[in-house]
Amino acid sequence: MIQPALDLVIAALEKIRETTDRGPCASRNTLEQLQSGPSLAASLREAHVSRTGRQLHQTTSNKAQILASVRERVRGCTKCAHLASSRTQTVFGVGNPDAEIMFIGEAPGADEDQQGEPFVGRAGQLLTRIIKAMGFAREDVYIANILKCRPDMPAGSFGNRAPTPAEMQMCRPYLLEQIDIIQPKVLVALGAVAVEGLLGARGTMRELRGRWHLYNGTPLMITYHPAYLLRNQSPSEKRKVWEDMLQVLERLEKPISEKQRNYFL
Ligand code: URA
């Protein structure tokens, strides 16, 4: 009775989500919760029915549960057949389901593909240092990528390639679900490719970074990708990233020590 109707609604919402930049008003997770019958009452009890206008506020345990269900869907995703067949595993995201800050990178590299966790290679180690210098542990924040699969490379070649616009468009709905569930206070996009994946438009870092943008109502800070800082060791570029992070701390109304103010990455 109600099930076929819900299936139709979900299919229609997925289509909207995949083909337009503006997401539908209910997240798929909320619908999944509604679909799950016996757990419906429990979910609604756990969910604060205070509305942001777009979705329900979820409790931390509820968020973890819903994230886990999205992770499962991502694990079985074959929307990009070439990536599904080349990946070792999907790389969903890591961190606190209730994080205030969500860092968004572009795509897993070779290390992340092996370990199943974003930002664990050299660029990831630098990101972890930045997070610590901000006064957080890696577990306090949430880290995800636009793409959940490593972009495939020709056989025998080394290194990583940037995701294509088509791959990012295909995968973006998963990231939007992650953002909808976590509802971070601040998003930090790392590098121009992440910005393109998120906003669907390319811009230069010079014009984009260092100032606040809004992403579906959530403040978005754009800064350089840590891999850029590894390639370009100039203190002035590193300082720019740190200044962007100071703006994030200010926005979150975190105390900033003198040492942090003077910090150079
Ligand atoms: N670069 C990214 O953008 N993401 C990762 O997970 C690792 C490196």
CSV table of C-alpha atoms and ligand atoms in Angstrom, one decimal:
chain,number,residue,atom,x,y,z
A,1,MET,CA,0.0,0.0,0.0
A,2,ILE,CA,2.2,2.8,1.3
A,3,GLN,CA,5.4,1.0,0.2
A,4,PRO,CA,5.0,1.4,-3.6
A,5,ALA,CA,4.2,5.1,-3.1
A,6,LEU,CA,7.3,5.6,-1.1
A,7,ASP,CA,9.4,3.7,-3.7
A,8,LEU,CA,8.0,6.1,-6.3
A,9,VAL,CA,8.8,9.2,-4.2
A,10,ILE,CA,12.4,7.9,-3.5
A,11,ALA,CA,13.0,7.3,-7.2
A,12,ALA,CA,11.7,10.8,-8.1
A,13,LEU,CA,13.8,12.4,-5.4
A,14,GLU,CA,16.9,10.5,-6.5
A,15,LYS,CA,16.4,11.7,-10.1
A,16,ILE,CA,16.1,15.3,-9.0
A,17,ARG,CA,19.2,15.0,-6.8
A,18,GLU,CA,21.2,13.5,-9.6
A,19,THR,CA,20.1,15.9,-12.4
A,20,THR,CA,19.9,19.3,-10.7
A,21,ASP,CA,22.0,21.4,-8.5
A,22,ARG,CA,19.3,22.1,-6.0
A,23,GLY,CA,18.6,19.1,-3.8
A,24,PRO,CA,15.1,17.9,-3.0
A,25,CYS,CA,13.6,18.9,0.3
A,26,ALA,CA,13.7,15.6,2.1
A,27,SER,CA,16.9,13.6,2.3
A,28,ARG,CA,16.9,10.0,1.1
A,29,ASN,CA,17.9,9.0,4.6
A,30,THR,CA,14.8,10.5,6.1
A,31,LEU,CA,12.8,8.5,3.6
A,32,GLU,CA,14.8,5.4,4.4
A,33,GLN,CA,14.0,5.9,8.1
A,34,LEU,CA,10.3,6.3,7.2
A,35,GLN,CA,10.5,3.1,5.1
A,36,SER,CA,12.1,1.0,7.8
A,37,GLY,CA,8.7,0.4,9.4
A,38,PRO,CA,9.3,-0.9,12.9
A,39,SER,CA,12.2,1.5,13.6
A,40,LEU,CA,10.1,4.5,12.5
A,41,ALA,CA,8.8,5.2,15.9
A,42,ALA,CA,12.3,5.0,17.4
A,43,SER,CA,13.7,7.2,14.7
A,44,LEU,CA,11.1,9.8,15.2
A,45,ARG,CA,11.6,9.6,19.0
A,46,GLU,CA,15.3,10.2,18.5
A,47,ALA,CA,15.0,12.9,15.9
A,48,HIS,CA,14.3,16.4,17.2
A,49,VAL,CA,11.4,17.5,15.2
A,50,SER,CA,12.7,21.1,15.2
A,51,ARG,CA,13.1,21.9,11.5
A,52,THR,CA,15.8,23.8,9.8
A,53,GLY,CA,13.3,24.2,6.9
A,54,ARG,CA,15.0,21.4,5.0
A,55,GLN,CA,15.3,18.4,7.2
A,56,LEU,CA,15.0,16.9,10.7
A,57,HIS,CA,17.8,17.4,13.2
A,58,GLN,CA,19.2,13.9,14.0
A,59,THR,CA,20.9,12.8,17.2
A,60,THR,CA,24.5,11.7,17.1
A,61,SER,CA,23.7,8.0,17.3
A,62,ASN,CA,21.0,8.4,14.7
A,63,LYS,CA,23.4,10.2,12.4
A,64,ALA,CA,25.9,7.4,12.8
A,65,GLN,CA,23.2,4.9,11.9
A,66,ILE,CA,22.0,6.8,8.9
A,67,LEU,CA,25.6,7.4,7.7
A,68,ALA,CA,26.2,3.7,7.9
A,69,SER,CA,23.3,3.0,5.6
A,70,VAL,CA,24.6,5.5,3.1
A,71,ARG,CA,28.1,3.9,3.4
A,72,GLU,CA,26.5,0.5,2.5
A,73,ARG,CA,24.9,2.0,-0.6
A,74,VAL,CA,28.2,3.6,-1.6
A,75,ARG,CA,30.0,0.3,-1.0
A,76,GLY,CA,27.8,-1.4,-3.7
A,77,CYS,CA,27.8,1.6,-6.1
A,78,THR,CA,28.5,0.8,-9.7
A,79,LYS,CA,27.3,4.1,-11.2
A,80,CYS,CA,30.7,4.7,-12.7
A,81,ALA,CA,31.4,1.1,-14.0
A,82,HIS,CA,35.1,1.9,-14.8
A,83,LEU,CA,35.7,3.1,-11.2
A,84,ALA,CA,33.8,0.3,-9.7
A,85,SER,CA,35.9,-2.2,-11.5
A,86,SER,CA,39.3,-0.5,-10.8
A,87,ARG,CA,38.9,0.4,-7.1
A,88,THR,CA,40.2,-1.7,-4.3
A,89,GLN,CA,37.3,-0.4,-2.1
A,90,THR,CA,35.1,2.7,-1.8
A,91,VAL,CA,36.4,5.5,0.5
A,92,PHE,CA,33.3,6.9,2.2
A,93,GLY,CA,34.4,9.3,4.9
A,94,VAL,CA,35.7,9.4,8.4
A,95,GLY,CA,35.1,11.2,11.6
A,96,ASN,CA,32.5,12.5,14.0
A,97,PRO,CA,29.0,12.2,12.7
A,98,ASP,CA,28.2,15.3,14.7
A,99,ALA,CA,31.3,17.3,13.6
A,100,GLU,CA,31.2,21.1,13.5
A,101,ILE,CA,33.7,21.1,10.6
A,102,MET,CA,33.6,19.0,7.5
A,103,PHE,CA,36.6,19.0,5.2
A,104,ILE,CA,36.0,18.1,1.6
A,105,GLY,CA,38.7,16.8,-0.7
A,106,GLU,CA,38.6,15.7,-4.3
A,107,ALA,CA,39.0,11.9,-4.5
A,108,PRO,CA,40.9,9.0,-2.9
A,109,GLY,CA,44.5,8.5,-4.0
A,110,ALA,CA,46.4,5.2,-4.0
A,111,ASP,CA,46.9,5.2,-0.2
A,112,GLU,CA,43.3,6.0,0.5
A,113,ASP,CA,42.1,3.3,-2.0
A,114,GLN,CA,44.3,0.8,-0.1
A,115,GLN,CA,43.3,1.8,3.4
A,116,GLY,CA,39.6,2.7,2.8
A,117,GLU,CA,40.0,6.1,4.6
A,118,PRO,CA,40.3,9.6,3.1
A,119,PHE,CA,43.4,11.7,3.5
A,120,VAL,CA,45.8,9.1,4.9
A,121,GLY,CA,48.7,9.7,2.5
A,122,ARG,CA,51.2,12.6,2.5
A,123,ALA,CA,48.6,15.2,1.8
A,124,GLY,CA,46.4,13.6,4.5
A,125,GLN,CA,49.2,13.8,7.1
A,126,LEU,CA,49.5,17.5,6.4
A,127,LEU,CA,45.7,17.9,6.7
A,128,THR,CA,45.9,16.1,10.1
A,129,ARG,CA,48.6,18.5,11.2
A,130,ILE,CA,46.4,21.4,10.2
A,131,ILE,CA,43.5,20.0,12.1
A,132,LYS,CA,45.6,19.5,15.2
A,133,ALA,CA,47.0,23.0,15.0
A,134,MET,CA,43.4,24.2,15.0
A,135,GLY,CA,43.0,22.4,18.4
A,136,PHE,CA,41.0,19.4,17.1
A,137,ALA,CA,41.7,15.7,16.9
A,138,ARG,CA,41.1,14.1,13.5
A,139,GLU,CA,38.2,12.2,15.2
A,140,ASP,CA,36.5,15.5,16.1
A,141,VAL,CA,36.0,16.6,12.5
A,142,TYR,CA,34.5,14.9,9.5
A,143,ILE,CA,36.6,14.3,6.4
A,144,ALA,CA,35.2,13.2,3.0
A,145,ASN,CA,35.8,13.5,-0.7
A,146,ILE,CA,33.7,14.4,-3.7
A,147,LEU,CA,34.5,11.1,-5.2
A,148,LYS,CA,34.2,7.9,-3.2
A,149,CYS,CA,36.3,5.8,-5.7
A,150,ARG,CA,39.9,6.4,-6.7
A,151,PRO,CA,40.0,7.7,-10.3
A,152,ASP,CA,41.4,4.9,-12.4
A,153,MET,CA,44.8,5.1,-13.9
A,154,PRO,CA,46.1,3.4,-17.1
A,155,ALA,CA,47.7,0.0,-16.3
A,156,GLY,CA,51.3,0.4,-15.2
A,157,SER,CA,51.2,4.1,-14.6
A,158,PHE,CA,51.8,5.8,-11.2
A,159,GLY,CA,50.3,8.8,-9.5
A,160,ASN,CA,46.7,10.0,-9.3
A,161,ARG,CA,44.5,11.8,-11.8
A,162,ALA,CA,41.9,14.4,-11.1
A,163,PRO,CA,38.2,13.3,-11.2
A,164,THR,CA,36.3,14.2,-14.3
A,165,PRO,CA,33.3,16.6,-14.1
A,166,ALA,CA,31.0,13.6,-15.1
A,167,GLU,CA,32.4,11.4,-12.3
A,168,MET,CA,32.0,14.2,-9.8
A,169,GLN,CA,28.4,14.9,-10.9
A,170,MET,CA,27.6,11.2,-10.5
A,171,CYS,CA,29.1,10.9,-7.0
A,172,ARG,CA,28.1,14.3,-5.6
A,173,PRO,CA,24.6,13.1,-4.3
A,174,TYR,CA,26.4,10.9,-1.8
A,175,LEU,CA,28.4,13.9,-0.4
A,176,LEU,CA,25.2,15.9,-0.3
A,177,GLU,CA,23.6,13.2,1.8
A,178,GLN,CA,26.7,13.2,4.1
A,179,ILE,CA,26.3,17.0,4.6
A,180,ASP,CA,22.6,16.7,5.1
A,181,ILE,CA,23.1,14.1,7.9
A,182,ILE,CA,26.1,15.6,9.6
A,183,GLN,CA,24.9,19.2,9.3
A,184,PRO,CA,28.3,20.7,10.1
A,185,LYS,CA,28.5,24.4,11.1
A,186,VAL,CA,31.2,25.0,8.6
A,187,LEU,CA,32.3,23.3,5.4
A,188,VAL,CA,35.9,23.6,4.2
A,189,ALA,CA,36.6,22.8,0.5
A,190,LEU,CA,40.2,21.8,-0.2
A,191,GLY,CA,41.3,23.0,-3.6
A,192,ALA,CA,39.7,24.0,-6.9
A,193,VAL,CA,38.6,20.5,-7.9
A,194,ALA,CA,36.7,20.0,-4.7
A,195,VAL,CA,35.0,23.4,-5.2
A,196,GLU,CA,34.1,22.3,-8.8
A,197,GLY,CA,32.7,19.1,-7.5
A,198,LEU,CA,30.7,20.9,-4.8
A,199,LEU,CA,29.4,23.9,-6.7
A,200,GLY,CA,29.5,22.4,-10.2
A,201,ALA,CA,31.5,25.5,-11.4
A,202,ARG,CA,35.2,26.2,-11.9
A,203,GLY,CA,36.9,29.2,-10.5
A,204,THR,CA,40.4,30.2,-9.7
A,205,MET,CA,41.6,29.7,-6.1
A,206,ARG,CA,42.9,33.3,-6.1
A,207,GLU,CA,39.3,34.6,-6.4
A,208,LEU,CA,37.6,31.9,-4.3
A,209,ARG,CA,39.8,31.2,-1.2
A,210,GLY,CA,40.0,33.1,2.0
A,211,ARG,CA,36.5,34.3,2.2
A,212,TRP,CA,33.1,33.0,3.2
A,213,HIS,CA,30.7,31.4,0.7
A,214,LEU,CA,27.4,29.8,1.5
A,215,TYR,CA,26.6,26.3,0.4
A,216,ASN,CA,22.9,25.5,0.8
A,217,GLY,CA,22.8,27.7,3.8
A,218,THR,CA,26.1,26.3,5.4
A,219,PRO,CA,29.1,28.6,5.6
A,220,LEU,CA,31.8,27.4,3.2
A,221,MET,CA,35.5,28.3,3.4
A,222,ILE,CA,37.6,27.5,0.4
A,223,THR,CA,41.3,27.0,0.8
A,224,TYR,CA,44.2,25.3,-1.0
A,225,HIS,CA,44.5,21.6,-1.1
A,226,PRO,CA,47.2,20.2,1.2
A,227,ALA,CA,48.8,18.6,-1.9
A,228,TYR,CA,49.3,22.0,-3.3
A,229,LEU,CA,51.2,23.0,-0.2
A,230,LEU,CA,53.4,19.9,-0.5
A,231,ARG,CA,54.3,21.0,-4.0
A,232,ASN,CA,54.7,24.6,-3.2
A,233,GLN,CA,56.6,25.0,0.1
A,234,SER,CA,56.5,28.8,0.1
A,235,PRO,CA,55.8,30.1,3.6
A,236,SER,CA,53.4,32.7,2.2
A,237,GLU,CA,51.1,30.0,0.6
A,238,LYS,CA,51.1,28.0,3.9
A,239,ARG,CA,50.3,31.1,5.9
A,240,LYS,CA,47.3,31.7,3.6
A,241,VAL,CA,45.8,28.3,4.4
A,242,TRP,CA,46.4,28.9,8.1
A,243,GLU,CA,44.7,32.3,7.9
A,244,ASP,CA,41.7,30.6,6.3
A,245,MET,CA,41.7,28.1,9.2
A,246,LEU,CA,41.8,31.0,11.7
A,247,GLN,CA,38.7,32.4,10.0
A,248,VAL,CA,37.0,29.0,10.5
A,249,LEU,CA,37.9,29.0,14.2
A,250,GLU,CA,36.6,32.6,14.5
A,251,ARG,CA,33.3,31.6,12.8
A,252,LEU,CA,33.0,28.7,15.3
A,253,GLU,CA,33.7,31.1,18.1
A,254,LYS,CA,36.6,29.0,19.3
A,255,PRO,CA,39.3,30.6,21.5
A,256,ILE,CA,42.4,31.3,19.6
A,257,SER,CA,45.7,31.5,21.4
A,258,GLU,CA,48.6,33.9,20.6
A,259,LYS,CA,50.6,30.8,19.5
A,260,GLN,CA,47.8,29.9,17.1
A,261,ARG,CA,47.6,33.4,15.7
A,262,ASN,CA,51.3,33.5,15.0
A,263,TYR,CA,51.4,29.9,13.7
A,264,PHE,CA,53.0,29.0,10.3
A,265,LEU,CA,52.2,25.5,8.9
B,1,URA,N1,43.5,14.0,-1.8
B,1,URA,C1,42.1,14.1,-1.7
B,1,URA,O1,41.6,15.1,-2.2
B,1,URA,N2,41.5,13.2,-0.9
B,1,URA,C2,42.1,12.2,-0.3
B,1,URA,O2,41.4,11.5,0.3
B,1,URA,C3,43.5,12.1,-0.4
B,1,URA,C4,44.2,13.0,-1.2
